[in-house]
Amino acid sequence: MIRELNQRWFFKKRKISIYETNLVLKNSNLTNLSELTIRYEEIEGNKEDYITSIKNFKLYIRISSYLTGFLFILSDITEYLSHTYIFSLMVFIGLILHHFITREKVWKIKLVNNTYIILNKKIPNEETVNDFIETLFRQRNQYLRETYLFVNVNMPYDYQFENLKWLRKIGVINTEEFNAMRGKLDALFNGNRRAIEFFLN
């Protein structure tokens, strides 16, 4: 193992471990435990800023509205004004408090299947989290370069060219490196083609 990050946020726990060829993510809460192995090939994007509670806030508004309407149906108008309104207001205040207490400022790292790795920005502290993410991308880039950044006359041209385009797209290589490797690839296959034609003639 190269590096590990442990995060705890209320009842949530995250443990993220960086290995040479993949990333292992463990999530747990009061009712659930999951473990996921993520290959470096699946990590697509850079980190994105996000607050996890934005979607929950809208949900809380809906719950309060539905609850108020439901209680209104079950009671007459006078009871509604005196009791239901107060109860619904208390529920709404409780949900809003829950929203602000449990919201989490995170980094999201996009995966190829349109899901994300979620990391709290400040647990254990901001510097540690940023350093962990830098280590993750450094190891991912190193592994993908060693595994896919090559030219080989014995492998199909299209396969190698698609690998180069993919490596550039996810930021493992820049445009200059892409152009240099493509030049080597074209030269290798054009030279090989000319040698075959010469031999056949």
PDB file of C-alpha atoms in Angstrom:
ATOM      1  CA  MET A   1       0.000   0.000   0.000  1.00  0.00           C
ATOM      2  CA  ILE A   2       1.252   3.488  -0.923  1.00  0.00           C
ATOM      3  CA  ARG A   3      -1.032   5.791   1.064  1.00  0.00           C
ATOM      4  CA  GLU A   4      -4.197   5.672   3.185  1.00  0.00           C
ATOM      5  CA  LEU A   5      -6.788   8.253   4.239  1.00  0.00           C
ATOM      6  CA  ASN A   6      -9.335   7.755   7.039  1.00  0.00           C
ATOM      7  CA  GLN A   7     -12.333  10.047   7.426  1.00  0.00           C
ATOM      8  CA  ARG A   8     -15.124  10.074   9.992  1.00  0.00           C
ATOM      9  CA  TRP A   9     -18.131  12.391   9.767  1.00  0.00           C
ATOM     10  CA  PHE A  10     -20.907  11.851  12.323  1.00  0.00           C
ATOM     11  CA  PHE A  11     -22.005   8.242  11.657  1.00  0.00           C
ATOM     12  CA  LYS A  12     -20.141   7.937   8.338  1.00  0.00           C
ATOM     13  CA  LYS A  13     -16.696   6.397   7.927  1.00  0.00           C
ATOM     14  CA  ARG A  14     -14.492   6.373   4.836  1.00  0.00           C
ATOM     15  CA  LYS A  15     -11.217   4.574   4.347  1.00  0.00           C
ATOM     16  CA  ILE A  16      -9.407   5.092   1.047  1.00  0.00           C
ATOM     17  CA  SER A  17      -6.232   3.142   0.251  1.00  0.00           C
ATOM     18  CA  ILE A  18      -3.908   3.789  -2.683  1.00  0.00           C
ATOM     19  CA  TYR A  19      -2.178   0.731  -4.155  1.00  0.00           C
ATOM     20  CA  GLU A  20       0.133   0.379  -7.155  1.00  0.00           C
ATOM     21  CA  THR A  21      -2.586  -0.679  -9.608  1.00  0.00           C
ATOM     22  CA  ASN A  22      -5.866   0.363  -7.975  1.00  0.00           C
ATOM     23  CA  LEU A  23      -7.707   2.205  -5.240  1.00  0.00           C
ATOM     24  CA  VAL A  24      -9.740   0.519  -2.471  1.00  0.00           C
ATOM     25  CA  LEU A  25     -12.649   2.476  -1.004  1.00  0.00           C
ATOM     26  CA  LYS A  26     -14.516   1.414   2.144  1.00  0.00           C
ATOM     27  CA  ASN A  27     -17.668   3.232   3.286  1.00  0.00           C
ATOM     28  CA  SER A  28     -19.695   2.510   6.403  1.00  0.00           C
ATOM     29  CA  ASN A  29     -22.533   4.014   8.431  1.00  0.00           C
ATOM     30  CA  LEU A  30     -24.950   2.731  11.066  1.00  0.00           C
ATOM     31  CA  THR A  31     -26.722   0.361   8.667  1.00  0.00           C
ATOM     32  CA  ASN A  32     -24.392  -0.309   5.775  1.00  0.00           C
ATOM     33  CA  LEU A  33     -20.832  -1.392   4.961  1.00  0.00           C
ATOM     34  CA  SER A  34     -19.389  -1.441   1.452  1.00  0.00           C
ATOM     35  CA  GLU A  35     -16.001  -2.048  -0.134  1.00  0.00           C
ATOM     36  CA  LEU A  36     -15.119  -1.141  -3.694  1.00  0.00           C
ATOM     37  CA  THR A  37     -11.944  -1.727  -5.695  1.00  0.00           C
ATOM     38  CA  ILE A  38     -11.456   0.947  -8.356  1.00  0.00           C
ATOM     39  CA  ARG A  39      -8.963   0.438 -11.172  1.00  0.00           C
ATOM     40  CA  TYR A  40      -6.956   3.485 -12.212  1.00  0.00           C
ATOM     41  CA  GLU A  41      -8.416   3.100 -15.698  1.00  0.00           C
ATOM     42  CA  GLU A  42     -11.810   4.002 -14.193  1.00  0.00           C
ATOM     43  CA  ILE A  43     -10.712   7.340 -12.701  1.00  0.00           C
ATOM     44  CA  GLU A  44     -11.690   9.848 -15.355  1.00  0.00           C
ATOM     45  CA  GLY A  45     -11.729  13.405 -14.052  1.00  0.00           C
ATOM     46  CA  ASN A  46     -10.047  15.768 -11.662  1.00  0.00           C
ATOM     47  CA  LYS A  47     -11.494  16.842  -8.324  1.00  0.00           C
ATOM     48  CA  GLU A  48     -14.694  18.924  -8.281  1.00  0.00           C
ATOM     49  CA  ASP A  49     -15.960  21.158  -5.475  1.00  0.00           C
ATOM     50  CA  TYR A  50     -19.321  20.072  -3.997  1.00  0.00           C
ATOM     51  CA  ILE A  51     -21.564  20.370  -0.927  1.00  0.00           C
ATOM     52  CA  THR A  52     -23.413  17.103  -0.288  1.00  0.00           C
ATOM     53  CA  SER A  53     -26.521  18.588   1.331  1.00  0.00           C
ATOM     54  CA  ILE A  54     -27.836  20.677  -1.582  1.00  0.00           C
ATOM     55  CA  LYS A  55     -30.090  17.892  -2.902  1.00  0.00           C
ATOM     56  CA  ASN A  56     -31.257  17.039   0.642  1.00  0.00           C
ATOM     57  CA  PHE A  57     -32.459  20.603   1.251  1.00  0.00           C
ATOM     58  CA  LYS A  58     -35.055  20.315  -1.522  1.00  0.00           C
ATOM     59  CA  LEU A  59     -36.085  16.935  -0.145  1.00  0.00           C
ATOM     60  CA  TYR A  60     -36.661  18.437   3.300  1.00  0.00           C
ATOM     61  CA  ILE A  61     -38.943  21.116   1.830  1.00  0.00           C
ATOM     62  CA  ARG A  62     -41.004  18.435   0.077  1.00  0.00           C
ATOM     63  CA  ILE A  63     -41.295  16.266   3.184  1.00  0.00           C
ATOM     64  CA  SER A  64     -42.544  19.209   5.225  1.00  0.00           C
ATOM     65  CA  SER A  65     -45.063  20.194   2.535  1.00  0.00           C
ATOM     66  CA  TYR A  66     -46.426  16.653   2.177  1.00  0.00           C
ATOM     67  CA  LEU A  67     -46.652  16.233   5.933  1.00  0.00           C
ATOM     68  CA  THR A  68     -48.538  19.493   6.347  1.00  0.00           C
ATOM     69  CA  GLY A  69     -50.998  18.564   3.589  1.00  0.00           C
ATOM     70  CA  PHE A  70     -51.519  15.078   5.003  1.00  0.00           C
ATOM     71  CA  LEU A  71     -52.258  16.394   8.491  1.00  0.00           C
ATOM     72  CA  PHE A  72     -54.612  19.007   7.040  1.00  0.00           C
ATOM     73  CA  ILE A  73     -56.659  16.270   5.381  1.00  0.00           C
ATOM     74  CA  LEU A  74     -56.931  14.337   8.662  1.00  0.00           C
ATOM     75  CA  SER A  75     -58.031  17.313  10.734  1.00  0.00           C
ATOM     76  CA  ASP A  76     -60.688  20.013  10.475  1.00  0.00           C
ATOM     77  CA  ILE A  77     -59.789  23.609   9.707  1.00  0.00           C
ATOM     78  CA  THR A  78     -59.766  24.879  13.296  1.00  0.00           C
ATOM     79  CA  GLU A  79     -57.498  22.105  14.547  1.00  0.00           C
ATOM     80  CA  TYR A  80     -55.287  22.615  11.531  1.00  0.00           C
ATOM     81  CA  LEU A  81     -54.704  26.251  12.356  1.00  0.00           C
ATOM     82  CA  SER A  82     -53.980  25.615  16.021  1.00  0.00           C
ATOM     83  CA  HIS A  83     -52.099  22.293  16.121  1.00  0.00           C
ATOM     84  CA  THR A  84     -51.013  21.032  12.709  1.00  0.00           C
ATOM     85  CA  TYR A  85     -49.330  24.265  11.727  1.00  0.00           C
ATOM     86  CA  ILE A  86     -47.216  24.285  14.879  1.00  0.00           C
ATOM     87  CA  PHE A  87     -46.286  20.610  14.514  1.00  0.00           C
ATOM     88  CA  SER A  88     -45.327  21.029  10.846  1.00  0.00           C
ATOM     89  CA  LEU A  89     -43.257  24.093  11.673  1.00  0.00           C
ATOM     90  CA  MET A  90     -41.374  22.122  14.349  1.00  0.00           C
ATOM     91  CA  VAL A  91     -40.704  19.283  11.897  1.00  0.00           C
ATOM     92  CA  PHE A  92     -39.498  21.751   9.278  1.00  0.00           C
ATOM     93  CA  ILE A  93     -37.142  23.468  11.744  1.00  0.00           C
ATOM     94  CA  GLY A  94     -35.792  20.056  12.812  1.00  0.00           C
ATOM     95  CA  LEU A  95     -35.105  19.066   9.191  1.00  0.00           C
ATOM     96  CA  ILE A  96     -33.375  22.375   8.453  1.00  0.00           C
ATOM     97  CA  LEU A  97     -31.158  21.946  11.520  1.00  0.00           C
ATOM     98  CA  HIS A  98     -30.310  18.417  10.382  1.00  0.00           C
ATOM     99  CA  HIS A  99     -29.448  19.818   6.958  1.00  0.00           C
ATOM    100  CA  PHE A 100     -26.933  22.335   8.299  1.00  0.00           C
ATOM    101  CA  ILE A 101     -25.423  19.954  10.843  1.00  0.00           C
ATOM    102  CA  THR A 102     -24.826  17.071   8.433  1.00  0.00           C
ATOM    103  CA  ARG A 103     -23.941  18.901   5.229  1.00  0.00           C
ATOM    104  CA  GLU A 104     -20.462  18.068   4.016  1.00  0.00           C
ATOM    105  CA  LYS A 105     -18.030  20.072   1.892  1.00  0.00           C
ATOM    106  CA  VAL A 106     -16.329  17.529  -0.329  1.00  0.00           C
ATOM    107  CA  TRP A 107     -14.153  16.864  -3.334  1.00  0.00           C
ATOM    108  CA  LYS A 108     -15.759  14.673  -6.002  1.00  0.00           C
ATOM    109  CA  ILE A 109     -13.521  12.637  -8.315  1.00  0.00           C
ATOM    110  CA  LYS A 110     -15.385  11.424 -11.387  1.00  0.00           C
ATOM    111  CA  LEU A 111     -15.309   7.794 -12.524  1.00  0.00           C
ATOM    112  CA  VAL A 112     -16.057   6.456 -16.013  1.00  0.00           C
ATOM    113  CA  ASN A 113     -19.511   5.095 -15.066  1.00  0.00           C
ATOM    114  CA  ASN A 114     -20.661   8.605 -14.071  1.00  0.00           C
ATOM    115  CA  THR A 115     -20.243   7.961 -10.342  1.00  0.00           C
ATOM    116  CA  TYR A 116     -17.851   9.689  -7.965  1.00  0.00           C
ATOM    117  CA  ILE A 117     -15.322   9.124  -5.228  1.00  0.00           C
ATOM    118  CA  ILE A 118     -16.307  11.466  -2.385  1.00  0.00           C
ATOM    119  CA  LEU A 119     -13.709  12.927   0.000  1.00  0.00           C
ATOM    120  CA  ASN A 120     -14.424  15.387   2.800  1.00  0.00           C
ATOM    121  CA  LYS A 121     -12.220  18.440   2.238  1.00  0.00           C
ATOM    122  CA  LYS A 122     -11.208  19.017   5.850  1.00  0.00           C
ATOM    123  CA  ILE A 123     -10.984  15.614   7.546  1.00  0.00           C
ATOM    124  CA  PRO A 124      -8.501  15.138   9.075  1.00  0.00           C
ATOM    125  CA  ASN A 125      -7.382  18.507   7.625  1.00  0.00           C
ATOM    126  CA  GLU A 126      -7.338  20.295   4.286  1.00  0.00           C
ATOM    127  CA  GLU A 127      -3.605  19.892   3.663  1.00  0.00           C
ATOM    128  CA  THR A 128      -3.694  16.127   4.277  1.00  0.00           C
ATOM    129  CA  VAL A 129      -6.677  15.641   1.954  1.00  0.00           C
ATOM    130  CA  ASN A 130      -5.143  17.707  -0.871  1.00  0.00           C
ATOM    131  CA  ASP A 131      -1.841  15.860  -0.509  1.00  0.00           C
ATOM    132  CA  PHE A 132      -3.678  12.521  -0.618  1.00  0.00           C
ATOM    133  CA  ILE A 133      -5.478  13.504  -3.834  1.00  0.00           C
ATOM    134  CA  GLU A 134      -2.197  14.623  -5.416  1.00  0.00           C
ATOM    135  CA  THR A 135      -0.647  11.274  -4.471  1.00  0.00           C
ATOM    136  CA  LEU A 136      -3.640   9.461  -5.974  1.00  0.00           C
ATOM    137  CA  PHE A 137      -3.374  11.222  -9.330  1.00  0.00           C
ATOM    138  CA  ARG A 138       0.409  10.899  -9.374  1.00  0.00           C
ATOM    139  CA  GLN A 139       0.146   7.125  -8.845  1.00  0.00           C
ATOM    140  CA  ARG A 140      -2.686   6.809 -11.366  1.00  0.00           C
ATOM    141  CA  ASN A 141      -0.689   8.702 -13.998  1.00  0.00           C
ATOM    142  CA  GLN A 142       2.457   6.691 -13.332  1.00  0.00           C
ATOM    143  CA  TYR A 143       0.599   3.381 -13.625  1.00  0.00           C
ATOM    144  CA  LEU A 144      -1.278   4.372 -16.792  1.00  0.00           C
ATOM    145  CA  ARG A 145       1.913   5.657 -18.427  1.00  0.00           C
ATOM    146  CA  GLU A 146       3.747   2.426 -17.674  1.00  0.00           C
ATOM    147  CA  THR A 147       0.817   0.325 -18.899  1.00  0.00           C
ATOM    148  CA  TYR A 148      -0.456   2.205 -21.975  1.00  0.00           C
ATOM    149  CA  LEU A 149       2.095   4.792 -23.132  1.00  0.00           C
ATOM    150  CA  PHE A 150       4.180   2.867 -25.674  1.00  0.00           C
ATOM    151  CA  VAL A 151       4.613   2.127 -29.372  1.00  0.00           C
ATOM    152  CA  ASN A 152       4.892  -1.460 -30.475  1.00  0.00           C
ATOM    153  CA  VAL A 153       4.927  -2.696 -34.051  1.00  0.00           C
ATOM    154  CA  ASN A 154       3.459  -6.040 -32.930  1.00  0.00           C
ATOM    155  CA  MET A 155       0.247  -4.435 -31.643  1.00  0.00           C
ATOM    156  CA  PRO A 156      -2.516  -2.887 -33.807  1.00  0.00           C
ATOM    157  CA  TYR A 157      -2.015   0.758 -34.767  1.00  0.00           C
ATOM    158  CA  ASP A 158      -5.631   1.695 -33.944  1.00  0.00           C
ATOM    159  CA  TYR A 159      -5.402   0.240 -30.438  1.00  0.00           C
ATOM    160  CA  GLN A 160      -2.271   2.234 -29.634  1.00  0.00           C
ATOM    161  CA  PHE A 161      -3.641   5.430 -31.186  1.00  0.00           C
ATOM    162  CA  GLU A 162      -6.866   5.167 -29.164  1.00  0.00           C
ATOM    163  CA  ASN A 163      -4.792   4.688 -26.004  1.00  0.00           C
ATOM    164  CA  LEU A 164      -2.912   7.903 -26.759  1.00  0.00           C
ATOM    165  CA  LYS A 165      -6.147   9.850 -27.276  1.00  0.00           C
ATOM    166  CA  TRP A 166      -7.589   8.446 -24.050  1.00  0.00           C
ATOM    167  CA  LEU A 167      -4.459   9.291 -22.023  1.00  0.00           C
ATOM    168  CA  ARG A 168      -4.599  12.869 -23.303  1.00  0.00           C
ATOM    169  CA  LYS A 169      -8.321  13.172 -22.572  1.00  0.00           C
ATOM    170  CA  ILE A 170      -7.961  12.198 -18.895  1.00  0.00           C
ATOM    171  CA  GLY A 171      -4.882  14.376 -18.386  1.00  0.00           C
ATOM    172  CA  VAL A 172      -2.201  11.709 -18.074  1.00  0.00           C
ATOM    173  CA  ILE A 173      -0.263  13.219 -21.011  1.00  0.00           C
ATOM    174  CA  ASN A 174      -0.400  16.719 -22.491  1.00  0.00           C
ATOM    175  CA  THR A 175      -0.795  17.701 -26.148  1.00  0.00           C
ATOM    176  CA  GLU A 176       2.963  17.918 -26.750  1.00  0.00           C
ATOM    177  CA  GLU A 177       3.505  14.391 -25.428  1.00  0.00           C
ATOM    178  CA  PHE A 178       0.558  13.160 -27.482  1.00  0.00           C
ATOM    179  CA  ASN A 179       1.956  14.643 -30.701  1.00  0.00           C
ATOM    180  CA  ALA A 180       5.440  13.253 -30.000  1.00  0.00           C
ATOM    181  CA  MET A 181       4.125   9.726 -29.318  1.00  0.00           C
ATOM    182  CA  ARG A 182       1.817   9.851 -32.326  1.00  0.00           C
ATOM    183  CA  GLY A 183       4.787  10.862 -34.484  1.00  0.00           C
ATOM    184  CA  LYS A 184       6.730   7.840 -33.215  1.00  0.00           C
ATOM    185  CA  LEU A 185       3.736   5.584 -33.816  1.00  0.00           C
ATOM    186  CA  ASP A 186       3.193   6.843 -37.372  1.00  0.00           C
ATOM    187  CA  ALA A 187       6.899   6.583 -38.168  1.00  0.00           C
ATOM    188  CA  LEU A 188       7.090   3.037 -36.828  1.00  0.00           C
ATOM    189  CA  PHE A 189       4.105   1.764 -38.799  1.00  0.00           C
ATOM    190  CA  ASN A 190       4.943   3.696 -42.003  1.00  0.00           C
ATOM    191  CA  GLY A 191       8.518   2.397 -41.848  1.00  0.00           C
ATOM    192  CA  ASN A 192       7.292  -1.133 -41.261  1.00  0.00           C
ATOM    193  CA  ARG A 193       4.848  -0.837 -44.174  1.00  0.00           C
ATOM    194  CA  ARG A 194       7.625   0.323 -46.502  1.00  0.00           C
ATOM    195  CA  ALA A 195       9.856  -2.568 -45.379  1.00  0.00           C
ATOM    196  CA  ILE A 196       7.094  -5.085 -46.135  1.00  0.00           C
ATOM    197  CA  GLU A 197       6.449  -3.551 -49.564  1.00  0.00           C
ATOM    198  CA  PHE A 198      10.166  -3.635 -50.368  1.00  0.00           C
ATOM    199  CA  PHE A 199      10.400  -7.277 -49.292  1.00  0.00           C
ATOM    200  CA  LEU A 200       7.361  -8.236 -51.424  1.00  0.00           C
ATOM    201  CA  ASN A 201       8.742  -6.455 -54.469  1.00  0.00           C
TER     202      ASN A 201
END
